[in-house]
Coordinates of N, CA and C and ligand atoms in Angstrom, one line a residue:
X1 N 0.8 -1.2 -0.1 CA -0.1 -0.2 0.1 C 0.9 1.3 0.0
X2 N 0.4 2.3 -0.8 CA 1.3 3.4 -1.0 C 1.0 4.4 0.5
X3 N 2.1 4.7 1.0 CA 1.9 5.2 2.2 C 2.1 6.7 2.0
X4 N 1.1 7.3 2.1 CA 1.0 9.0 1.8 C 1.8 9.7 2.7
X5 N 1.9 9.1 4.1 CA 2.7 10.1 5.1 C 4.0 10.0 4.8
X6 N 4.6 8.6 4.1 CA 5.9 8.5 3.9 C 6.1 9.5 2.9
X7 N 5.3 9.5 1.8 CA 5.5 10.5 0.8 C 5.8 11.8 1.3
X8 N 4.9 12.1 2.1 CA 4.8 13.6 2.9 C 6.1 13.8 3.5
X9 N 6.8 12.8 4.4 CA 7.8 12.8 4.9 C 9.1 13.1 4.0
X10 N 9.0 12.4 2.9 CA 10.3 12.6 1.7 C 10.3 14.1 1.5
X11 N 9.2 14.8 1.6 CA 9.2 16.2 1.2 C 9.9 17.2 2.3
X12 N 10.0 16.6 3.4 CA 10.6 17.3 4.6 C 12.1 17.4 4.2
X13 N 12.6 18.6 4.5 CA 14.0 18.8 4.1 C 14.2 19.5 2.9
X14 N 13.3 19.5 1.8 CA 13.5 19.9 0.6 C 13.3 21.5 0.8
X15 N 14.0 22.2 0.2 CA 13.9 23.8 0.2 C 12.5 24.0 -0.5
X16 N 11.8 24.9 0.2 CA 10.4 25.3 -0.4 C 9.5 24.3 -0.6
X17 N 9.8 23.0 0.2 CA 8.8 21.8 0.1 C 7.5 22.3 0.9
X18 N 6.6 22.1 0.3 CA 5.2 22.5 0.6 C 4.3 21.1 1.2
X19 N 3.7 21.2 2.2 CA 2.9 20.0 2.5 C 1.9 19.7 1.5
X20 N 1.8 18.2 1.2 CA 0.8 17.9 0.3 C -0.6 18.2 0.8
X21 N -1.5 18.3 -0.2 CA -2.9 18.3 0.3 C -3.4 16.9 0.7
X22 N -4.0 16.8 1.6 CA -4.7 15.6 2.2 C -5.4 15.1 1.1
X23 N -5.4 13.8 0.6 CA -6.1 13.1 -0.3 C -7.6 13.3 -0.1
X24 N -8.2 13.7 -1.1 CA -9.9 14.0 -1.0 C -10.5 12.7 -0.3
X25 N -10.3 11.4 -0.6 CA -11.0 10.4 -0.1 C -10.6 10.2 1.2
X26 N -9.4 10.5 1.7 CA -9.1 10.3 3.1 C -9.7 11.3 4.1
X27 N -9.6 12.6 3.4 CA -10.2 13.6 4.3 C -11.8 13.6 4.4
X28 N -12.4 13.2 3.2 CA -13.8 12.7 3.5 C -14.1 11.7 4.6
X29 N -13.1 10.7 4.6 CA -13.4 9.7 5.6 C -13.3 10.1 6.8
X30 N -12.5 11.0 7.0 CA -12.1 11.6 8.4 C -13.3 12.3 8.9
X31 N -14.0 13.2 8.0 CA -15.1 14.0 8.3 C -16.2 13.1 8.7
X32 N -16.5 11.9 8.0 CA -17.4 11.1 8.2 C -17.2 10.4 9.6
X33 N -16.1 10.2 9.9 CA -15.6 9.6 11.0 C -16.1 10.4 12.2
X34 N -15.9 11.9 12.1 CA -16.0 12.7 13.3 C -17.1 13.9 12.8
X35 N -18.3 13.3 13.0 CA -19.5 14.5 12.5 C -19.3 15.8 13.0
X36 N -18.5 15.9 14.2 CA -18.4 17.3 14.9 C -17.5 18.2 13.9
X37 N -16.6 17.6 13.1 CA -15.9 18.1 12.2 C -16.6 18.4 10.9
X38 N -17.2 17.4 10.6 CA -18.2 17.6 9.2 C -19.3 18.7 9.3
X39 N -19.6 19.0 10.5 CA -20.7 20.0 10.7 C -20.2 21.4 10.8
X40 N -18.9 21.5 10.7 CA -18.3 22.9 10.8 C -18.5 23.5 9.4
X41 N -18.6 25.1 9.2 CA -18.7 25.6 8.0 C -17.5 25.2 7.1
X42 N -18.0 25.3 5.7 CA -17.1 24.7 4.8 C -15.7 25.5 4.7
X43 N -15.7 26.8 5.1 CA -14.6 27.5 5.2 C -13.6 27.1 6.2
X44 N -14.2 26.9 7.3 CA -13.4 26.3 8.7 C -12.8 24.9 8.2
X45 N -13.7 24.1 7.6 CA -13.3 22.6 7.1 C -12.0 22.6 6.3
X46 N -12.0 23.7 5.3 CA -10.9 23.8 4.4 C -9.6 24.5 5.3
X47 N -9.9 25.3 6.0 CA -8.9 25.9 6.9 C -8.1 24.5 7.8
X48 N -9.1 23.9 8.3 CA -8.5 22.7 9.2 C -7.7 21.8 8.2
X49 N -8.4 21.4 7.0 CA -7.5 20.5 6.2 C -5.9 21.1 5.7
X50 N -6.0 22.5 5.6 CA -4.6 22.9 5.3 C -3.7 22.9 6.6
X51 N -4.3 23.1 7.8 CA -3.6 23.2 9.0 C -3.0 21.6 9.3
X52 N -3.9 20.7 9.0 CA -3.7 19.1 9.3 C -2.5 18.9 8.4
X53 N -2.4 19.3 7.3 CA -1.3 19.1 6.2 C -0.1 19.5 6.8
X54 N 0.0 20.6 7.5 CA 1.1 21.4 7.9 C 1.4 20.6 9.3
X55 N 0.4 20.2 10.1 CA 0.6 19.6 11.4 C 1.5 18.2 11.1
X56 N 1.0 17.5 10.1 CA 1.6 16.2 10.0 C 3.0 16.2 9.1
X57 N 3.4 17.4 8.6 CA 4.7 17.6 8.0 C 5.6 17.9 9.1
X58 N 5.3 18.3 10.5 CA 6.2 18.8 11.6 C 6.0 17.5 12.8
X59 N 5.1 16.8 12.7 CA 4.9 15.8 13.8 C 5.4 14.4 13.5
X60 N 5.8 13.6 14.3 CA 6.2 12.2 14.2 C 5.4 11.4 14.9
X61 N 4.8 10.5 14.4 CA 3.9 9.3 15.0 C 4.6 8.2 15.2
X62 N 4.5 7.4 16.4 CA 5.1 6.2 16.7 C 3.9 5.4 17.3
X63 N 3.9 4.0 16.9 CA 2.8 3.0 17.2 C 3.6 2.4 18.3
X64 N 2.9 2.0 19.5 CA 3.4 1.5 20.7 C 2.7 0.0 20.6
X65 N 3.5 -1.0 21.3 CA 3.0 -2.3 21.4 C 2.8 -3.0 19.9
X66 N 3.5 -2.8 18.9 CA 3.5 -3.3 17.5 C 2.5 -2.6 16.7
X67 N 1.7 -1.5 17.4 CA 0.6 -1.0 16.4 C 1.2 0.0 15.2
X68 N 0.8 -0.3 14.2 CA 1.1 0.5 13.0 C 0.2 1.7 12.8
X69 N 0.8 2.8 12.7 CA 0.0 4.1 12.6 C -0.2 4.4 11.1
X70 N -1.4 4.2 10.7 CA -1.8 4.4 9.3 C -1.8 5.8 9.0
X71 N -2.0 6.2 7.6 CA -2.3 7.6 7.2 C -3.8 8.0 7.8
X72 N -4.5 7.0 7.8 CA -5.9 7.2 8.2 C -6.0 7.5 9.7
X73 N -5.2 6.8 10.5 CA -5.2 7.2 11.9 C -4.2 8.4 12.2
X74 N -3.4 8.6 11.5 CA -2.6 10.0 11.7 C -3.5 11.2 11.2
X75 N -4.2 11.2 10.3 CA -4.9 12.4 9.9 C -6.2 12.4 10.7
X76 N -6.7 11.3 11.1 CA -7.8 11.4 12.5 C -7.2 12.0 13.5
X77 N -6.1 11.8 14.0 CA -5.6 12.3 15.3 C -5.3 13.9 14.9
X78 N -4.6 14.3 13.8 CA -4.1 15.4 13.5 C -5.3 16.3 13.3
X79 N -6.5 15.8 12.7 CA -7.6 16.6 12.4 C -8.3 17.2 13.9
X80 N -8.2 16.4 14.9 CA -8.9 16.7 16.1 C -7.9 17.7 17.0
X81 N -6.6 17.3 16.7 CA -5.7 18.1 17.5 C -5.4 19.5 17.0
X82 N -5.9 19.5 15.7 CA -5.8 21.0 15.1 C -6.9 21.9 15.4
X83 N -8.2 21.4 15.8 CA -9.3 22.0 15.9 C -9.1 23.1 17.0
X84 N -8.6 23.1 18.1 CA -8.6 24.1 19.1 C -7.5 25.2 18.7
X85 N -6.5 25.0 17.6 CA -5.7 25.9 17.3 C -5.8 26.5 15.8
X86 N -7.0 26.3 15.6 CA -7.4 26.7 14.0 C -7.1 28.2 13.9
X87 N -7.4 28.9 14.8 CA -7.2 30.3 14.8 C -5.9 30.8 15.5
X88 N -5.4 30.1 16.6 CA -4.5 30.4 17.2 C -3.1 30.1 16.5
X89 N -3.2 29.1 15.7 CA -2.0 28.5 15.0 C -1.2 27.5 15.6
X90 N -0.4 26.9 14.4 CA 0.3 25.6 15.0 C 1.5 26.0 15.7
X91 N 2.0 27.1 16.0 CA 3.2 27.5 16.8 C 2.8 27.1 18.4
X92 N 1.6 26.9 18.6 CA 1.2 26.6 20.1 C 1.7 25.1 20.3
X93 N 2.0 24.3 19.3 CA 2.4 23.0 19.5 C 3.8 22.8 19.1
X94 N 4.5 24.0 19.0 CA 6.0 23.8 18.4 C 7.0 23.3 19.5
X95 N 6.6 22.8 20.7 CA 7.5 22.3 21.8 C 7.6 21.0 21.8
X96 N 7.2 20.3 20.6 CA 7.0 18.8 20.9 C 7.0 18.4 19.3
X97 N 7.5 17.1 18.9 CA 7.2 16.5 17.6 C 6.4 15.2 17.9
X98 N 6.9 14.5 18.9 CA 6.3 13.1 18.9 C 4.8 12.9 19.3
X99 N 4.1 11.9 18.7 CA 2.8 11.6 19.2 C 3.0 10.1 19.2
X100 N 2.6 9.4 20.4 CA 2.8 7.9 20.7 C 1.4 7.6 20.6
X101 N 1.2 6.3 19.9 CA -0.2 5.9 19.8 C -0.2 4.4 20.4
X102 N -1.0 4.2 21.3 CA -1.1 3.0 21.9 C -2.5 2.3 21.3
X103 N -2.5 0.9 21.2 CA -3.8 0.4 20.9 C -5.0 0.5 21.6
X104 N -4.7 0.5 23.0 CA -5.7 0.9 23.8 C -5.4 1.7 25.1
X105 N -6.1 1.5 26.0 CA -5.7 2.2 27.4 C -4.2 1.9 28.0
X106 N -3.6 2.8 28.5 CA -2.3 2.4 29.1 C -2.4 2.3 30.4
X107 N -1.7 1.3 30.8 CA -1.6 1.1 32.4 C -0.2 2.0 32.8
X108 N -0.4 2.9 33.7 CA 0.8 3.6 34.2 C 0.7 3.2 35.5
X109 N 2.1 3.3 35.9 CA 2.6 3.0 37.3 C 2.4 4.2 38.1
X110 N 1.7 4.3 39.2 CA 1.7 5.4 39.9 C 2.0 5.1 41.6
X111 N 2.5 6.0 42.4 CA 2.4 6.0 43.5 C 2.0 7.1 44.5
X112 N 1.4 6.8 45.5 CA 1.2 7.9 46.5 C 1.4 7.7 47.9
X113 N 1.7 8.8 48.6 CA 2.0 8.5 50.0 C 0.9 9.0 50.9
X114 N 0.4 7.9 51.9 CA -0.7 8.4 52.7 C -0.2 9.3 53.9
X115 N -1.2 9.6 54.7 CA -1.0 10.5 55.9 C -0.1 9.8 56.8
X116 N 0.1 8.4 56.8 CA 0.8 7.6 57.8 C 2.3 7.6 57.1
X117 N 2.3 8.0 55.9 CA 3.7 8.0 55.4 C 4.1 6.6 54.5
X118 N 3.0 5.9 54.6 CA 3.1 4.7 53.7 C 2.8 5.0 52.2
X119 N 3.9 4.3 51.4 CA 3.7 4.5 49.9 C 2.8 3.6 49.2
X120 N 2.0 3.9 48.6 CA 1.1 2.7 47.7 C 1.5 2.9 46.4
X121 N 1.7 1.7 45.9 CA 1.9 1.5 44.3 C 0.5 1.2 43.5
X122 N 0.3 1.7 42.5 CA -1.1 1.2 41.9 C -0.7 1.5 40.3
X123 N -1.7 0.7 39.6 CA -1.8 1.1 38.2 C -2.8 2.0 37.8
X124 N -2.8 2.7 36.9 CA -3.9 3.6 36.6 C -4.2 3.5 34.9
X125 N -5.3 3.3 34.6 CA -5.8 3.2 33.2 C -5.7 4.6 32.6
X126 N -4.9 4.9 31.5 CA -4.9 6.1 31.0 C -5.4 6.0 29.6
X127 N -6.0 7.1 29.2 CA -6.6 7.2 27.7 C -5.5 8.1 27.0
X128 N -4.9 8.8 27.7 CA -3.7 9.7 27.0 C -3.0 10.3 28.1
X129 N -1.9 11.0 27.5 CA -0.8 11.8 28.4 C -0.4 12.9 27.7
X130 N 0.0 13.9 28.3 CA 0.7 14.9 27.6 C 1.7 15.4 28.5
X131 N 3.1 15.4 28.1 CA 4.0 15.7 28.7 C 4.5 17.1 28.6
X132 N 5.0 17.7 29.6 CA 5.7 19.2 29.6 C 6.6 19.2 28.6
X133 N 6.7 19.9 27.4 CA 7.9 19.8 26.4 C 8.1 18.4 25.9
X134 N 7.2 17.5 26.1 CA 7.4 16.3 25.6 C 6.2 15.6 24.6
X135 N 6.4 14.3 24.5 CA 5.2 13.9 23.6 C 3.8 13.9 24.0
X136 N 2.8 13.7 23.1 CA 1.4 13.5 23.6 C 1.1 11.9 23.2
X137 N 0.6 11.2 24.2 CA 0.4 9.7 24.1 C -1.1 9.6 24.2
X138 N -1.5 8.9 23.1 CA -3.1 8.6 22.9 C -3.4 7.0 22.9
X139 N -4.7 6.9 23.3 CA -5.1 5.3 23.0 C -5.9 5.3 21.7
X140 N -5.4 4.6 20.7 CA -6.3 4.6 19.5 C -7.7 4.2 19.7
X141 N -7.8 3.3 20.5 CA -9.3 2.8 20.7 C -10.2 3.8 21.0
X142 N -9.7 4.9 22.0 CA -10.6 6.1 22.4 C -10.5 7.1 21.5
X143 N -9.4 7.3 20.5 CA -9.3 8.1 19.5 C -10.7 7.8 18.4
X144 N -10.4 6.4 18.2 CA -11.5 6.1 17.1 C -13.0 6.1 17.5
X145 N -13.1 6.1 18.7 CA -14.4 6.3 19.4 C -15.1 7.7 19.5
X146 N -14.1 8.5 19.3 CA -14.6 10.0 19.5 C -15.7 10.5 18.7
X147 N -16.0 9.9 17.6 CA -17.3 10.5 16.6 C -18.5 10.2 17.5
X148 N -18.5 8.8 18.2 CA -19.7 8.5 19.1 C -19.7 9.2 20.5
X149 N -18.6 9.2 21.1 CA -18.5 9.8 22.3 C -18.8 11.3 22.3
X150 N -18.8 12.0 21.2 CA -18.9 13.5 21.2 C -20.3 13.8 21.8
X151 N -21.1 12.9 21.8 CA -22.6 13.1 22.5 C -22.4 13.6 23.7
X152 N -21.4 12.9 24.4 CA -21.4 13.0 25.8 C -20.1 14.1 26.1
X153 N -19.6 14.6 25.1 CA -18.6 15.8 25.2 C -17.2 15.4 25.5
X154 N -17.1 14.0 25.0 CA -15.7 13.4 25.1 C -14.9 13.3 24.2
X155 N -13.6 13.7 24.3 CA -12.8 13.7 23.0 C -11.1 13.8 23.6
X156 N -10.6 12.6 23.6 CA -9.2 12.4 24.2 C -8.2 13.1 23.6
X157 N -8.3 13.2 22.3 CA -7.2 14.2 21.4 C -7.3 15.4 21.8
X158 N -8.6 16.2 22.0 CA -8.7 17.5 22.3 C -8.2 17.6 23.9
X159 N -8.5 16.7 24.6 CA -8.1 16.8 26.0 C -6.7 17.0 26.2
X160 N -5.9 16.1 25.5 CA -4.5 16.1 25.8 C -3.5 17.2 25.1
X161 N -4.2 17.7 23.8 CA -3.5 18.9 23.4 C -4.2 20.1 24.0
X162 N -5.3 20.2 24.8 CA -5.4 21.2 25.6 C -4.6 21.3 26.8
X163 N -4.1 20.3 27.3 CA -3.1 20.3 28.3 C -1.7 20.9 27.8
X164 N -1.5 20.6 26.4 CA -0.4 21.3 25.7 C -0.4 22.7 25.7
X165 N -1.4 23.2 25.4 CA -1.8 24.6 25.3 C -1.7 25.3 26.7
X166 N -2.3 24.6 27.7 CA -2.1 25.0 29.1 C -0.7 25.1 29.6
X167 N 0.1 24.0 29.2 CA 1.4 24.1 29.6 C 2.5 25.2 28.9
X168 N 2.0 25.8 27.9 CA 2.9 26.6 27.2 C 3.5 27.8 28.2
X169 N 2.9 27.8 29.4 CA 3.5 28.8 30.3 C 3.8 28.1 31.5
X170 N 4.1 26.9 31.2 CA 4.7 26.1 32.6 C 3.8 25.0 32.9
X171 N 3.3 25.0 34.3 CA 2.7 23.9 34.7 C 1.3 23.8 34.2
X172 N 0.6 22.7 34.2 CA -0.8 22.7 33.5 C -1.6 23.0 34.9
X173 N -2.1 24.2 34.9 CA -3.0 24.9 36.0 C -4.4 25.3 35.5
X174 N -4.7 25.1 34.3 CA -6.0 25.5 34.0 C -6.0 26.8 33.3
X175 N -4.9 27.4 33.1 CA -4.9 28.6 32.8 C -3.9 28.7 31.5
X176 N -4.1 29.1 30.1 CA -3.0 29.0 29.0 C -2.4 30.5 29.1
X177 N -1.3 30.7 28.5 CA -0.9 32.0 28.3 C -1.9 33.0 27.7
X178 N -2.2 34.2 28.4 CA -3.2 35.1 27.9 C -2.2 36.5 27.7
X179 N -2.9 37.2 26.8 CA -2.3 38.4 26.3 C -2.2 39.7 27.3
X180 N -3.0 39.6 28.4 CA -2.9 40.8 29.2 C -3.3 40.3 30.6
X181 N -3.0 41.3 31.7 CA -3.4 40.9 33.0 C -5.0 40.8 33.1
X182 N -5.6 41.9 32.4 CA -7.1 42.0 32.5 C -7.6 40.6 31.8
X183 N -7.1 40.1 30.8 CA -7.7 38.7 30.3 C -7.3 37.6 31.4
X184 N -6.1 37.7 31.9 CA -5.9 36.8 33.0 C -6.7 36.8 34.2
X185 N -7.2 37.9 34.5 CA -8.1 38.1 35.5 C -9.3 37.7 35.4
X186 N -9.9 37.9 34.0 CA -11.2 37.5 33.7 C -11.3 35.8 33.5
X187 N -10.2 35.4 33.1 CA -10.1 33.8 33.0 C -10.1 33.4 34.3
X188 N -9.3 33.8 35.1 CA -9.2 33.3 36.5 C -10.7 33.3 37.2
X189 N -11.4 34.4 37.2 CA -12.9 34.6 37.6 C -13.7 33.7 37.0
X190 N -13.9 33.7 35.8 CA -14.8 32.8 35.2 C -14.6 31.4 35.4
X191 N -13.3 30.9 35.3 CA -13.0 29.5 35.3 C -13.4 29.0 36.8
X192 N -12.9 29.9 37.9 CA -12.9 29.5 39.1 C -14.5 29.4 39.5
X193 N -15.2 30.3 39.1 CA -16.6 30.1 39.4 C -17.3 28.8 38.8
X194 N -16.9 28.6 37.6 CA -17.4 27.3 36.9 C -16.9 26.2 37.6
X195 N -15.6 26.1 37.9 CA -15.0 24.9 38.5 C -15.6 24.6 39.9
X196 N -15.7 25.7 40.7 CA -16.3 25.7 42.1 C -17.8 25.1 41.9
X197 N -18.6 25.6 41.1 CA -19.9 25.0 40.9 C -19.9 23.7 40.5
X198 N -19.1 23.4 39.4 CA -19.0 21.9 39.1 C -18.6 21.0 40.1
X199 N -17.6 21.2 41.0 CA -17.2 20.4 41.9 C -18.3 20.2 43.0
X200 N -19.1 21.2 43.3 CA -20.1 21.2 44.3 C -21.1 20.3 43.7
X201 N -21.4 20.4 42.3 CA -22.4 19.4 41.8 C -22.0 18.1 41.6
X202 N -20.8 18.0 41.6 CA -20.2 16.2 41.3 C -20.2 15.8 43.0
X203 N -19.9 16.6 43.9 CA -19.8 16.3 45.2 C -21.2 15.7 45.7
X204 N -22.1 16.7 45.4 CA -23.5 16.4 45.9 C -24.2 15.1 45.2
X205 N -23.7 15.0 43.9 CA -24.2 13.6 43.3 C -23.7 12.6 43.8
X206 N -22.2 12.7 44.1 CA -21.7 11.4 44.9 C -22.3 11.3 46.2
X207 N -22.4 12.1 47.1 CA -22.7 12.2 48.5 C -24.2 11.6 48.6
X208 N -25.0 12.2 47.7 CA -26.5 12.1 47.9 C -27.2 11.1 46.9
X209 N -26.3 10.6 45.9 CA -26.7 9.9 44.8 C -27.8 10.7 43.9
X210 N -27.4 12.0 43.8 CA -28.1 12.8 42.6 C -27.6 12.4 41.3
X211 N -28.4 13.0 40.4 CA -28.0 12.9 39.1 C -26.6 13.5 38.8
X212 N -25.8 12.8 38.2 CA -24.5 13.4 37.9 C -24.3 14.5 37.0
X213 N -23.6 15.6 36.9 CA -23.5 16.5 35.9 C -23.4 16.0 34.5
X214 N -23.8 16.6 33.4 CA -23.4 16.3 32.1 C -21.9 16.0 31.9
X215 N -21.4 17.1 32.1 CA -19.7 17.1 31.8 C -19.1 16.1 32.6
X216 N -18.2 15.6 32.2 CA -17.4 14.5 32.7 C -16.8 14.8 34.1
X217 N -17.1 14.0 35.1 CA -16.8 14.3 36.4 C -15.4 14.4 36.8
X218 N -14.6 13.8 35.8 CA -13.1 13.8 36.0 C -12.6 15.3 35.9
X219 N -13.3 16.1 35.3 CA -13.1 17.6 35.4 C -13.0 18.3 36.7
X220 N -13.6 17.5 37.8 CA -13.4 18.1 39.1 C -12.3 17.6 40.0
X221 N -11.5 16.9 39.3 CA -10.1 16.5 39.9 C -9.1 17.6 40.1
X222 N -9.1 18.4 39.1 CA -8.1 19.7 39.3 C -8.6 20.7 38.4
X223 N -8.1 22.0 38.5 CA -8.3 22.9 37.5 C -7.9 22.6 36.2
X224 N -6.9 22.0 36.0 CA -6.1 21.7 34.9 C -7.0 20.4 34.1
X225 N -7.7 19.6 34.8 CA -8.5 18.8 34.2 C -9.9 19.3 33.9
X226 N -10.1 20.4 34.5 CA -11.5 20.9 34.2 C -11.5 21.7 33.0
X227 N -10.1 22.5 32.7 CA -10.1 23.1 31.5 C -10.0 22.1 30.4
X228 N -9.2 21.0 30.4 CA -9.4 20.0 29.3 C -10.4 19.5 29.0
X229 N -11.3 19.0 30.1 CA -12.6 18.3 30.0 C -13.6 19.2 29.4
X230 N -13.6 20.6 29.9 CA -14.6 21.5 29.4 C -14.2 22.0 28.1
X231 N -13.1 21.9 27.6 CA -12.7 22.2 26.3 C -13.0 21.0 25.4
X232 N -13.0 19.8 25.7 CA -13.3 18.5 24.8 C -14.8 19.1 24.5
X233 N -15.7 19.2 25.7 CA -17.1 19.3 25.2 C -17.4 20.7 24.4
X234 N -16.7 21.7 24.6 CA -16.8 22.9 24.0 C -16.6 22.8 22.5
X235 N -15.5 21.8 22.2 CA -15.2 21.7 20.8 C -16.3 20.6 20.1
X236 N -16.7 19.6 20.6 CA -17.4 18.6 20.1 C -18.7 18.7 20.2
X237 N -19.3 19.3 21.4 CA -20.7 19.5 21.5 C -21.1 20.7 22.1
X238 N -20.8 21.6 21.4 CA -20.9 23.2 21.8 C -22.2 23.5 22.4
X239 N -23.2 23.0 21.6 CA -24.6 23.3 22.1 C -25.0 22.9 23.4
X240 N -24.8 21.6 23.8 CA -25.0 20.9 25.1 C -24.1 21.5 26.1
X241 N -22.9 21.9 25.8 CA -22.0 22.3 26.7 C -22.4 24.1 27.2
X242 N -22.8 24.6 26.3 CA -23.3 25.8 26.5 C -24.6 25.9 27.5
X243 N -25.5 25.0 27.3 CA -26.6 24.8 28.3 C -25.8 24.9 29.8
X244 N -25.0 24.4 30.0 CA -24.5 24.4 31.3 C -23.3 25.4 31.6
X245 N -22.6 25.8 30.7 CA -21.5 26.7 30.8 C -21.5 27.8 29.9
X246 N -22.6 28.7 29.8 CA -22.5 29.8 29.0 C -21.4 30.6 29.0
X247 N -21.1 31.1 30.6 CA -20.1 32.0 30.6 C -18.7 31.3 29.9
X248 N -18.5 30.1 30.0 CA -17.3 29.4 29.5 C -17.2 29.3 28.0
X249 N -18.4 29.3 27.4 CA -18.4 29.3 25.9 C -18.0 30.9 25.4
X250 N -18.5 31.8 26.2 CA -18.0 33.3 25.8 C -16.4 33.2 26.0
X251 N -15.9 33.0 27.1 CA -14.5 32.9 27.5 C -13.7 32.1 26.4
X252 N -14.1 31.0 26.1 CA -13.4 30.2 25.2 C -13.4 30.8 23.8
X253 N -14.7 31.3 23.4 CA -14.7 32.0 22.0 C -13.6 33.0 21.9
X254 N -13.5 33.9 23.2 CA -12.5 34.9 23.1 C -11.2 34.5 23.0
X255 N -10.9 33.4 23.6 CA -9.5 32.8 23.6 C -9.3 32.2 22.2
X256 N -10.0 31.0 22.0 CA -9.7 30.2 20.7 C -9.9 31.0 19.5
X257 N -11.0 31.8 19.4 CA -11.3 32.5 18.1 C -10.7 33.8 18.2
X258 N -9.8 34.2 19.3 CA -9.2 35.6 19.2 C -10.2 36.7 19.0
X259 N -11.4 36.4 19.8 CA -12.4 37.6 19.6 C -11.9 38.8 20.5
Ligands
ZN1 ZN1 -6.0 15.5 31.7

């Protein structure tokens, strides 16, 4: 099988080499796989397609555990990764090149120290991981399911790439680099209020068995996770997200669309 990415890679290093346009059939397949991309206005889809070509030119995909990353998979990941930076630009992702794709969830070794000073070792199932200044790791099984899980506001690719955006100014703290002190203050106020309300809702549901909130409760674990989880929903199910977080939609529009 002709590997289109390999052809693309061959262009790298050639002076004036331009990224090849993504083949029509492959692009259409990607849109079909992810209705939240297909539903975007034609001009935005075209812009995304161009950005995806540039993204693929600069990123390196590696399959873990014997997984072969096909063109199909690379374009699927790239198309979702580029969505948050459609207006911001690819320079937001210029601190890394590697994207590692696992066949399914990864088991990561973790340890915690309890109040008595005892260290507990355990394994945690991860759908993805983003390292500061390093690669993004993703579970293909979950990337592939992202068309269907958009209904619930889930998207593992967007989640991890939002962490990368968040970490542009250091630690993942739920606040990306912003242009001014005023923007920073507005971000903090709006996010903090939404986060506090959400944590309260999650806690109430857990304590009293009430209905859990629509947004993934994982967002209540830390401000950085809240930012990532909220953005997943904002990008793949804006309408439903806005019902619960209208103020965040305005805040995110201002940041991601540079309004
Ligand atoms: Zn996360």
